[in-house]
Amino acid sequence: MTNEIYFDHAATTPLDPRVRAAIEPYLDVVYGNPSSVYRLARTARAALDTARDKVAEVLGARSAEIVFTSGGTESDNAAIKGVAFSRPGSHIITTQIEHHAVLHSAQFIERLGYAVTYLPVDRHGTVDPEDVARAIRPETSLISVMHANNEIGTIQPIGEIARIARARKVLLHVDAVQSAGALNVDVDALGVDLLSISGHKLYGPKGSGLLYVRRGTVCWPFLHGGGQERGRRAGTENLAAIVGLAEALQLAQRERSERNGIARSLRDALIRGVRQVWPAAQLTGHPEHRLPNHASFVLPGVDGESLLLALDQRGIMASSGSACTSGSLEPSHVLLALGLPTDLCRGSLRLTVGHHNVAADVEQFLAVLPEVRDRVTGLVTESRLD
Ligand code: PLP
């Protein structure tokens, strides 16, 4: 019996036991509504305030600039629609490789009459800051560029883009959902006005997230109702998720260099090993400016879904790109934007490691890969393998 190996940390991560312990009291014992007045509620309010302070410290932000949300999707929607709706008829700039939470929000406001520019990327998936500068118009209200891509791991030159945005007085939103566990997300160092983070990508609970909104930024609320989150996001706070997110983010910051060290060595062993076993495999994304835990490839003549199923039968959990697009037959918009031929885009593989992975996981994966390769490239029939 082989071990099950999880190589899909870009899709989601397991809950850290320390996060689970931090959350536990807020699932039952401290059930008060933070907006009520009695002691039980005040205990809940204190936990909410502490979580906000913790998150603000990690981001180098003020506590009042943190808006807790239900995750990355909500944060991205709130940023795009919140800024656009506050500036009717304005123009926004984004890229062709954003997560659908950004892209579909942009397409939605386009249908409402807003103008949107979708910037191209180079063959490594990097946005050219000069392209950003050229796309800015007098009526541009927002630039939204992701920090690191979920499918190919490429890290964008956010600092340079931020300098351009600041000089031209345009707001900058950054989707840091994939990067927040691994990279520095200090909002001043990055120079961002809005930043999205999701808890479940960094060993926190699913359904937790935040939107950082720099003081003075005009971003209309997306959910209306009570006055929670300083009127920026109505709804009784999901306190357990918020406490978990704060704990997870703080742990990620404290343990970042150790976690990244482990991830990098496993990632590099995966990249070397895949290239050896499968010389036709092409690494996608930037060879150096990529997330430390992220290895992604396209494999000529392979159907990505068949590859994932064959790996699954060997106990390996991997992905062909983002979880949201796997299962659909459409080739990934990210791989197409790299200029890869459509056929090649259908044969993608994403391996994202986490800090629980060990060298033996990589060895086990590489040991089954030749068999899986032969099967999915039609070199052997299924019956010979099973
Ligand atoms: N943005 C990026 C870059 C992502 O990778 C994801 C999830 O895969 C999201 C946004 C959406 O985050 P959530 O799953 O918390 O809604």
Tab-separated table of C-alpha atoms and ligand atoms in Angstrom:
chain	number	residue	atom	x	y	z
A	1	MET	CA	0.000	0.000	0.000
A	2	THR	CA	1.534	3.311	-1.077
A	3	ASN	CA	1.138	6.524	0.880
A	4	GLU	CA	-1.200	9.183	-0.363
A	5	ILE	CA	0.772	12.253	-1.381
A	6	TYR	CA	-0.735	15.718	-1.485
A	7	PHE	CA	0.902	17.974	-4.075
A	8	ASP	CA	-1.960	20.452	-4.523
A	9	HIS	CA	-1.300	23.150	-1.938
A	10	ALA	CA	-2.185	25.901	-4.425
A	11	ALA	CA	-5.747	24.530	-4.448
A	12	THR	CA	-6.002	24.415	-0.677
A	13	THR	CA	-3.981	23.494	2.412
A	14	PRO	CA	-4.767	21.342	5.444
A	15	LEU	CA	-5.761	23.201	8.617
A	16	ASP	CA	-2.758	23.727	10.897
A	17	PRO	CA	-3.484	22.037	14.281
A	18	ARG	CA	-2.401	25.252	16.035
A	19	VAL	CA	-4.965	27.181	13.997
A	20	ARG	CA	-7.582	24.602	14.858
A	21	ALA	CA	-6.783	25.003	18.579
A	22	ALA	CA	-7.038	28.803	18.289
A	23	ILE	CA	-10.429	28.556	16.579
A	24	GLU	CA	-12.015	26.020	18.877
A	25	PRO	CA	-13.352	28.309	21.666
A	26	TYR	CA	-15.091	30.495	19.073
A	27	LEU	CA	-17.068	27.595	17.639
A	28	ASP	CA	-19.071	27.078	20.816
A	29	VAL	CA	-17.954	28.600	24.127
A	30	VAL	CA	-17.544	32.191	22.909
A	31	TYR	CA	-20.652	32.341	20.768
A	32	GLY	CA	-21.594	35.959	21.514
A	33	ASN	CA	-22.240	38.392	18.701
A	34	PRO	CA	-19.349	40.904	18.752
A	35	SER	CA	-21.878	43.721	18.259
A	36	SER	CA	-23.840	42.970	21.451
A	37	VAL	CA	-23.145	44.621	24.820
A	38	TYR	CA	-22.893	41.916	27.526
A	39	ARG	CA	-19.722	40.201	28.700
A	40	LEU	CA	-19.936	37.179	26.349
A	41	ALA	CA	-20.209	39.539	23.404
A	42	ARG	CA	-17.386	41.703	24.679
A	43	THR	CA	-15.161	38.620	24.826
A	44	ALA	CA	-16.023	37.950	21.183
A	45	ARG	CA	-15.341	41.597	20.291
A	46	ALA	CA	-11.959	41.441	22.028
A	47	ALA	CA	-11.039	38.350	19.983
A	48	LEU	CA	-12.108	40.124	16.799
A	49	ASP	CA	-10.009	43.172	17.684
A	50	THR	CA	-6.997	41.002	18.525
A	51	ALA	CA	-7.301	39.138	15.215
A	52	ARG	CA	-7.470	42.428	13.340
A	53	ASP	CA	-4.389	43.758	15.152
A	54	LYS	CA	-2.452	40.562	14.412
A	55	VAL	CA	-3.291	40.686	10.714
A	56	ALA	CA	-2.494	44.385	10.524
A	57	GLU	CA	0.913	43.743	12.078
A	58	VAL	CA	1.766	41.086	9.460
A	59	LEU	CA	0.722	43.428	6.642
A	60	GLY	CA	2.377	46.516	8.150
A	61	ALA	CA	-1.079	48.106	8.049
A	62	ARG	CA	-3.397	49.890	10.463
A	63	SER	CA	-6.068	47.715	12.078
A	64	ALA	CA	-8.796	49.976	10.665
A	65	GLU	CA	-7.601	49.146	7.135
A	66	ILE	CA	-8.455	45.429	7.438
A	67	VAL	CA	-11.851	44.195	6.202
A	68	PHE	CA	-12.578	40.547	6.971
A	69	THR	CA	-14.324	38.670	4.166
A	70	SER	CA	-15.363	35.136	3.245
A	71	GLY	CA	-12.207	34.516	1.202
A	72	GLY	CA	-10.206	35.464	-1.859
A	73	THR	CA	-13.150	35.490	-4.238
A	74	GLU	CA	-15.113	37.943	-2.128
A	75	SER	CA	-12.084	40.163	-1.563
A	76	ASP	CA	-11.342	40.352	-5.295
A	77	ASN	CA	-14.992	41.068	-6.149
A	78	ALA	CA	-15.189	43.719	-3.427
A	79	ALA	CA	-12.051	45.465	-4.660
A	80	ILE	CA	-12.946	45.538	-8.366
A	81	LYS	CA	-16.635	46.338	-8.001
A	82	GLY	CA	-16.133	48.564	-4.947
A	83	VAL	CA	-13.697	50.883	-6.746
A	84	ALA	CA	-15.469	50.734	-10.117
A	85	PHE	CA	-18.918	51.497	-8.664
A	86	SER	CA	-17.522	54.481	-6.775
A	87	ARG	CA	-16.272	55.889	-10.129
A	88	PRO	CA	-19.100	55.321	-12.646
A	89	GLY	CA	-17.956	54.942	-16.233
A	90	SER	CA	-14.275	54.638	-15.312
A	91	HIS	CA	-11.641	52.371	-16.852
A	92	ILE	CA	-9.788	49.571	-15.133
A	93	ILE	CA	-6.641	47.701	-16.071
A	94	THR	CA	-5.983	44.072	-15.288
A	95	THR	CA	-4.114	41.170	-16.889
A	96	GLN	CA	-5.061	38.187	-19.011
A	97	ILE	CA	-3.778	35.737	-16.384
A	98	GLU	CA	-5.751	36.811	-13.306
A	99	HIS	CA	-7.813	34.350	-11.307
A	100	HIS	CA	-11.438	34.179	-12.430
A	101	ALA	CA	-12.460	36.039	-9.265
A	102	VAL	CA	-10.810	39.105	-10.817
A	103	LEU	CA	-11.363	38.334	-14.499
A	104	HIS	CA	-15.063	37.559	-14.186
A	105	SER	CA	-15.577	40.620	-11.971
A	106	ALA	CA	-13.884	42.724	-14.663
A	107	GLN	CA	-16.009	41.142	-17.391
A	108	PHE	CA	-19.113	41.824	-15.296
A	109	ILE	CA	-18.401	45.534	-14.927
A	110	GLU	CA	-17.559	45.645	-18.642
A	111	ARG	CA	-21.131	44.486	-19.307
A	112	LEU	CA	-22.293	47.412	-17.159
A	113	GLY	CA	-20.483	49.837	-19.461
A	114	TYR	CA	-17.051	50.152	-17.871
A	115	ALA	CA	-13.940	49.928	-20.054
A	116	VAL	CA	-11.426	47.222	-19.132
A	117	THR	CA	-7.925	46.597	-20.513
A	118	TYR	CA	-6.598	43.036	-20.186
A	119	LEU	CA	-2.821	43.257	-20.404
A	120	PRO	CA	-0.839	40.493	-22.073
A	121	VAL	CA	2.103	38.706	-20.436
A	122	ASP	CA	5.379	37.411	-21.834
A	123	ARG	CA	6.159	33.710	-22.312
A	124	HIS	CA	7.025	33.374	-18.617
A	125	GLY	CA	3.771	34.966	-17.561
A	126	THR	CA	5.291	38.284	-16.477
A	127	VAL	CA	3.459	41.582	-16.948
A	128	ASP	CA	5.574	44.409	-18.382
A	129	PRO	CA	5.203	47.487	-16.128
A	130	GLU	CA	5.642	49.618	-19.266
A	131	ASP	CA	2.458	48.054	-20.643
A	132	VAL	CA	0.687	49.099	-17.441
A	133	ALA	CA	1.956	52.675	-17.843
A	134	ARG	CA	0.862	52.808	-21.493
A	135	ALA	CA	-2.636	51.499	-20.682
A	136	ILE	CA	-3.425	54.226	-18.129
A	137	ARG	CA	-6.037	56.744	-19.307
A	138	PRO	CA	-7.291	59.912	-17.630
A	139	GLU	CA	-10.387	57.987	-16.507
A	140	THR	CA	-8.522	54.909	-15.168
A	141	SER	CA	-9.662	54.210	-11.610
A	142	LEU	CA	-7.933	50.920	-10.803
A	143	ILE	CA	-5.100	48.601	-11.774
A	144	SER	CA	-5.493	44.995	-10.579
A	145	VAL	CA	-2.484	42.692	-10.950
A	146	MET	CA	-1.971	39.478	-9.023
A	147	HIS	CA	1.127	39.024	-6.853
A	148	ALA	CA	1.766	35.419	-7.913
A	149	ASN	CA	-0.122	33.275	-10.382
A	150	ASN	CA	-1.972	30.188	-9.169
A	151	GLU	CA	-1.391	28.108	-12.303
A	152	ILE	CA	2.215	28.893	-13.199
A	153	GLY	CA	3.633	30.423	-10.011
A	154	THR	CA	5.110	33.520	-11.690
A	155	ILE	CA	5.667	36.460	-9.348
A	156	GLN	CA	4.844	39.878	-10.799
A	157	PRO	CA	6.952	43.048	-10.451
A	158	ILE	CA	4.416	44.647	-8.098
A	159	GLY	CA	6.886	47.225	-6.753
A	160	GLU	CA	7.466	48.723	-10.218
A	161	ILE	CA	3.771	48.632	-11.084
A	162	ALA	CA	2.991	50.316	-7.755
A	163	ARG	CA	5.435	53.157	-8.490
A	164	ILE	CA	3.689	53.770	-11.826
A	165	ALA	CA	0.227	53.608	-10.233
A	166	ARG	CA	1.247	56.016	-7.474
A	167	ALA	CA	2.836	58.496	-9.915
A	168	ARG	CA	-0.259	58.461	-12.106
A	169	LYS	CA	-2.633	58.589	-9.102
A	170	VAL	CA	-4.385	55.321	-9.968
A	171	LEU	CA	-5.373	52.812	-7.271
A	172	LEU	CA	-3.585	49.453	-7.243
A	173	HIS	CA	-5.257	46.204	-6.149
A	174	VAL	CA	-3.155	43.085	-5.733
A	175	ASP	CA	-4.543	39.563	-5.419
A	176	ALA	CA	-2.084	38.040	-2.948
A	177	VAL	CA	-4.099	34.855	-2.414
A	178	GLN	CA	-1.295	32.584	-3.642
A	179	SER	CA	1.609	34.608	-2.311
A	180	ALA	CA	0.587	35.576	1.222
A	181	GLY	CA	1.950	32.379	2.786
A	182	ALA	CA	5.277	32.522	0.979
A	183	LEU	CA	6.179	36.136	0.193
A	184	ASN	CA	6.393	39.370	2.122
A	185	VAL	CA	3.017	41.081	1.886
A	186	ASP	CA	3.880	44.295	3.696
A	187	VAL	CA	1.466	46.720	2.065
A	188	ASP	CA	3.855	49.682	2.153
A	189	ALA	CA	6.787	47.682	0.785
A	190	LEU	CA	4.530	46.503	-2.031
A	191	GLY	CA	2.942	49.933	-2.451
A	192	VAL	CA	-0.609	48.645	-2.811
A	193	ASP	CA	-3.931	50.324	-2.035
A	194	LEU	CA	-5.999	47.132	-1.885
A	195	LEU	CA	-4.833	43.564	-1.250
A	196	SER	CA	-6.728	40.250	-1.170
A	197	ILE	CA	-5.810	37.305	1.055
A	198	SER	CA	-7.503	33.942	1.607
A	199	GLY	CA	-7.108	31.812	4.758
A	200	HIS	CA	-7.353	28.331	3.252
A	201	LYS	CA	-4.280	28.815	1.070
A	202	LEU	CA	-2.079	29.252	4.146
A	203	TYR	CA	-3.207	26.465	6.497
A	204	GLY	CA	-6.159	28.503	7.786
A	205	PRO	CA	-9.901	27.791	7.542
A	206	LYS	CA	-11.859	27.772	4.305
A	207	GLY	CA	-14.283	30.671	3.989
A	208	SER	CA	-11.897	33.113	5.665
A	209	GLY	CA	-10.211	36.046	3.994
A	210	LEU	CA	-9.532	39.730	4.077
A	211	LEU	CA	-9.324	42.789	1.943
A	212	TYR	CA	-6.780	45.404	2.926
A	213	VAL	CA	-8.049	48.885	2.020
A	214	ARG	CA	-5.553	51.726	2.438
A	215	ARG	CA	-6.858	54.629	4.529
A	216	GLY	CA	-8.541	57.229	2.329
A	217	THR	CA	-9.225	54.792	-0.538
A	218	VAL	CA	-12.682	55.200	-1.979
A	219	CYS	CA	-14.098	51.694	-2.343
A	220	TRP	CA	-17.823	51.325	-1.967
A	221	PRO	CA	-19.159	48.490	0.159
A	222	PHE	CA	-20.201	45.378	-1.659
A	223	LEU	CA	-22.526	43.935	0.989
A	224	HIS	CA	-25.115	46.181	2.602
A	225	GLY	CA	-26.798	45.606	5.953
A	226	GLY	CA	-25.384	46.133	9.437
A	227	GLY	CA	-22.495	48.439	10.194
A	228	GLN	CA	-19.874	45.724	10.744
A	229	GLU	CA	-16.302	46.214	9.513
A	230	ARG	CA	-16.742	50.013	9.782
A	231	GLY	CA	-19.588	49.845	7.299
A	232	ARG	CA	-17.367	48.263	4.641
A	233	ARG	CA	-18.783	44.738	4.829
A	234	ALA	CA	-22.135	44.035	6.463
A	235	GLY	CA	-22.929	40.757	8.191
A	236	THR	CA	-22.237	39.205	11.588
A	237	GLU	CA	-18.544	38.401	11.659
A	238	ASN	CA	-17.450	34.777	11.177
A	239	LEU	CA	-15.359	35.006	14.318
A	240	ALA	CA	-13.926	31.475	14.303
A	241	ALA	CA	-12.766	31.893	10.698
A	242	ILE	CA	-11.323	35.329	11.450
A	243	VAL	CA	-9.401	34.089	14.499
A	244	GLY	CA	-8.110	31.190	12.401
A	245	LEU	CA	-7.050	33.424	9.532
A	246	ALA	CA	-5.121	35.718	11.874
A	247	GLU	CA	-3.352	32.797	13.556
A	248	ALA	CA	-2.505	31.186	10.201
A	249	LEU	CA	-1.154	34.426	8.752
A	250	GLN	CA	0.996	35.082	11.812
A	251	LEU	CA	2.378	31.529	11.756
A	252	ALA	CA	3.117	31.851	8.029
A	253	GLN	CA	5.094	35.022	8.644
A	254	ARG	CA	7.034	33.560	11.590
A	255	GLU	CA	7.861	30.319	9.811
A	256	ARG	CA	8.229	31.738	6.310
A	257	SER	CA	11.931	31.187	5.746
A	258	GLU	CA	11.872	27.663	7.171
A	259	ARG	CA	8.780	26.697	5.144
A	260	ASN	CA	10.161	28.246	1.966
A	261	GLY	CA	13.469	26.432	2.404
A	262	ILE	CA	11.681	23.061	2.564
A	263	ALA	CA	9.404	23.970	-0.333
A	264	ARG	CA	12.222	25.175	-2.568
A	265	SER	CA	14.310	22.040	-2.230
A	266	LEU	CA	11.299	19.774	-2.898
A	267	ARG	CA	10.138	21.926	-5.810
A	268	ASP	CA	13.577	21.882	-7.411
A	269	ALA	CA	13.818	18.104	-6.971
A	270	LEU	CA	10.411	17.764	-8.661
A	271	ILE	CA	11.419	19.987	-11.576
A	272	ARG	CA	14.704	18.091	-12.070
A	273	GLY	CA	13.007	14.719	-11.735
A	274	VAL	CA	10.099	15.460	-14.080
A	275	ARG	CA	12.502	16.724	-16.760
A	276	GLN	CA	14.604	13.582	-16.421
A	277	VAL	CA	11.688	11.163	-16.590
A	278	TRP	CA	9.804	13.157	-19.189
A	279	PRO	CA	12.267	15.126	-21.360
A	280	ALA	CA	9.414	16.582	-23.438
A	281	ALA	CA	7.971	18.310	-20.329
A	282	GLN	CA	8.219	22.102	-20.473
A	283	LEU	CA	8.285	24.124	-17.282
A	284	THR	CA	5.602	26.825	-17.352
A	285	GLY	CA	5.965	30.124	-15.540
A	286	HIS	CA	9.122	32.012	-14.711
A	287	PRO	CA	12.191	29.829	-14.098
A	288	GLU	CA	13.366	31.990	-11.147
A	289	HIS	CA	10.677	34.507	-10.200
A	290	ARG	CA	8.213	31.860	-9.117
A	291	LEU	CA	6.600	30.728	-5.875
A	292	PRO	CA	8.967	28.559	-3.829
A	293	ASN	CA	6.505	25.652	-3.684
A	294	HIS	CA	5.315	25.708	-7.289
A	295	ALA	CA	6.279	23.408	-10.177
A	296	SER	CA	4.147	23.462	-13.324
A	297	PHE	CA	4.543	21.900	-16.730
A	298	VAL	CA	2.950	21.268	-20.075
A	299	LEU	CA	3.359	17.809	-21.525
A	300	PRO	CA	2.991	17.356	-25.287
A	301	GLY	CA	0.444	14.828	-26.506
A	302	VAL	CA	-1.150	14.363	-23.090
A	303	ASP	CA	-4.661	14.934	-21.837
A	304	GLY	CA	-4.361	16.653	-18.451
A	305	GLU	CA	-7.424	14.975	-16.950
A	306	SER	CA	-6.170	11.485	-17.850
A	307	LEU	CA	-2.819	12.309	-16.330
A	308	LEU	CA	-4.416	13.456	-13.063
A	309	LEU	CA	-6.578	10.334	-12.893
A	310	ALA	CA	-3.589	8.076	-13.544
A	311	LEU	CA	-1.665	9.865	-10.780
A	312	ASP	CA	-4.664	9.614	-8.460
A	313	GLN	CA	-4.683	5.848	-8.953
A	314	ARG	CA	-1.108	5.889	-7.661
A	315	GLY	CA	-2.103	7.978	-4.627
A	316	ILE	CA	-0.740	11.283	-5.954
A	317	MET	CA	-2.990	14.322	-5.640
A	318	ALA	CA	-2.013	16.973	-8.186
A	319	SER	CA	-3.723	19.468	-10.431
A	320	SER	CA	-3.703	20.572	-14.024
A	321	GLY	CA	-4.038	24.222	-13.092
A	322	SER	CA	-6.531	26.009	-10.898
A	323	ALA	CA	-9.086	23.870	-9.101
A	324	CYS	CA	-11.868	25.928	-10.619
A	325	THR	CA	-10.895	25.177	-14.220
A	326	SER	CA	-10.027	21.511	-13.790
A	327	GLY	CA	-12.956	19.413	-14.904
A	328	SER	CA	-13.704	21.826	-17.720
A	329	LEU	CA	-12.469	20.968	-21.184
A	330	GLU	CA	-11.462	24.521	-21.951
A	331	PRO	CA	-7.700	24.990	-22.086
A	332	SER	CA	-6.485	27.311	-19.372
A	333	HIS	CA	-6.633	31.041	-20.124
A	334	VAL	CA	-3.306	31.434	-18.316
A	335	LEU	CA	-1.461	28.922	-20.507
A	336	LEU	CA	-3.030	30.400	-23.642
A	337	ALA	CA	-1.843	33.861	-22.573
A	338	LEU	CA	1.745	32.506	-22.493
A	339	GLY	CA	1.361	31.933	-26.225
A	340	LEU	CA	1.349	28.135	-25.961
A	341	PRO	CA	-0.558	26.199	-28.644
A	342	THR	CA	-4.049	25.113	-27.561
A	343	ASP	CA	-3.208	21.402	-27.814
A	344	LEU	CA	-0.246	21.761	-25.497
A	345	CYS	CA	-2.379	23.663	-22.974
A	346	ARG	CA	-4.583	20.586	-22.564
A	347	GLY	CA	-1.702	18.613	-21.108
A	348	SER	CA	-0.746	20.617	-18.044
A	349	LEU	CA	0.423	19.440	-14.648
A	350	ARG	CA	0.766	21.520	-11.481
A	351	LEU	CA	2.607	20.203	-8.433
A	352	THR	CA	2.503	22.470	-5.388
A	353	VAL	CA	4.231	21.266	-2.247
A	354	GLY	CA	3.601	22.141	1.369
A	355	HIS	CA	5.649	22.097	4.531
A	356	HIS	CA	4.408	18.632	5.500
A	357	ASN	CA	5.871	17.114	2.328
A	358	VAL	CA	9.188	15.289	2.608
A	359	ALA	CA	11.862	14.136	0.169
A	360	ALA	CA	10.371	10.606	0.173
A	361	ASP	CA	7.143	12.040	-1.321
A	362	VAL	CA	9.090	13.367	-4.278
A	363	GLU	CA	10.893	10.027	-4.652
A	364	GLN	CA	7.618	8.116	-4.571
A	365	PHE	CA	6.124	10.440	-7.170
A	366	LEU	CA	9.142	10.123	-9.461
A	367	ALA	CA	9.094	6.341	-9.049
A	368	VAL	CA	5.550	6.059	-10.422
A	369	LEU	CA	5.933	8.757	-13.055
A	370	PRO	CA	7.524	6.605	-15.844
A	371	GLU	CA	4.623	4.160	-15.643
A	372	VAL	CA	2.072	6.973	-15.622
A	373	ARG	CA	3.850	8.698	-18.520
A	374	ASP	CA	3.783	5.536	-20.633
A	375	ARG	CA	0.149	5.041	-19.875
A	376	VAL	CA	-1.038	8.542	-20.714
A	377	THR	CA	1.111	8.824	-23.817
A	378	GLY	CA	-0.339	5.524	-25.049
A	379	LEU	CA	2.906	3.570	-24.826
A	380	VAL	CA	1.252	0.868	-22.740
A	381	THR	CA	-2.363	-0.185	-22.500
A	382	GLU	CA	-4.303	0.231	-19.271
A	383	SER	CA	-4.714	-3.532	-18.791
A	384	ARG	CA	-0.960	-4.033	-18.654
A	385	LEU	CA	-0.697	-1.591	-15.827
A	386	ASP	CA	-3.562	-2.609	-13.579
B	1	PLP	N1	-7.199	34.410	-6.331
B	1	PLP	C1	-6.296	33.455	-6.575
B	1	PLP	C2	-4.989	33.823	-7.209
B	1	PLP	C3	-6.559	32.124	-6.249
B	1	PLP	O1	-5.661	31.175	-6.510
B	1	PLP	C4	-7.812	31.814	-5.644
B	1	PLP	C5	-8.175	30.416	-5.344
B	1	PLP	O2	-7.697	29.485	-5.966
B	1	PLP	C6	-8.720	32.859	-5.394
B	1	PLP	C7	-8.383	34.148	-5.759
B	1	PLP	C8	-10.034	32.596	-4.736
B	1	PLP	O3	-9.844	32.401	-3.347
B	1	PLP	P1	-10.945	31.657	-2.461
B	1	PLP	O4	-10.841	30.196	-2.771
B	1	PLP	O5	-10.564	31.973	-1.041
B	1	PLP	O6	-12.268	32.225	-2.819
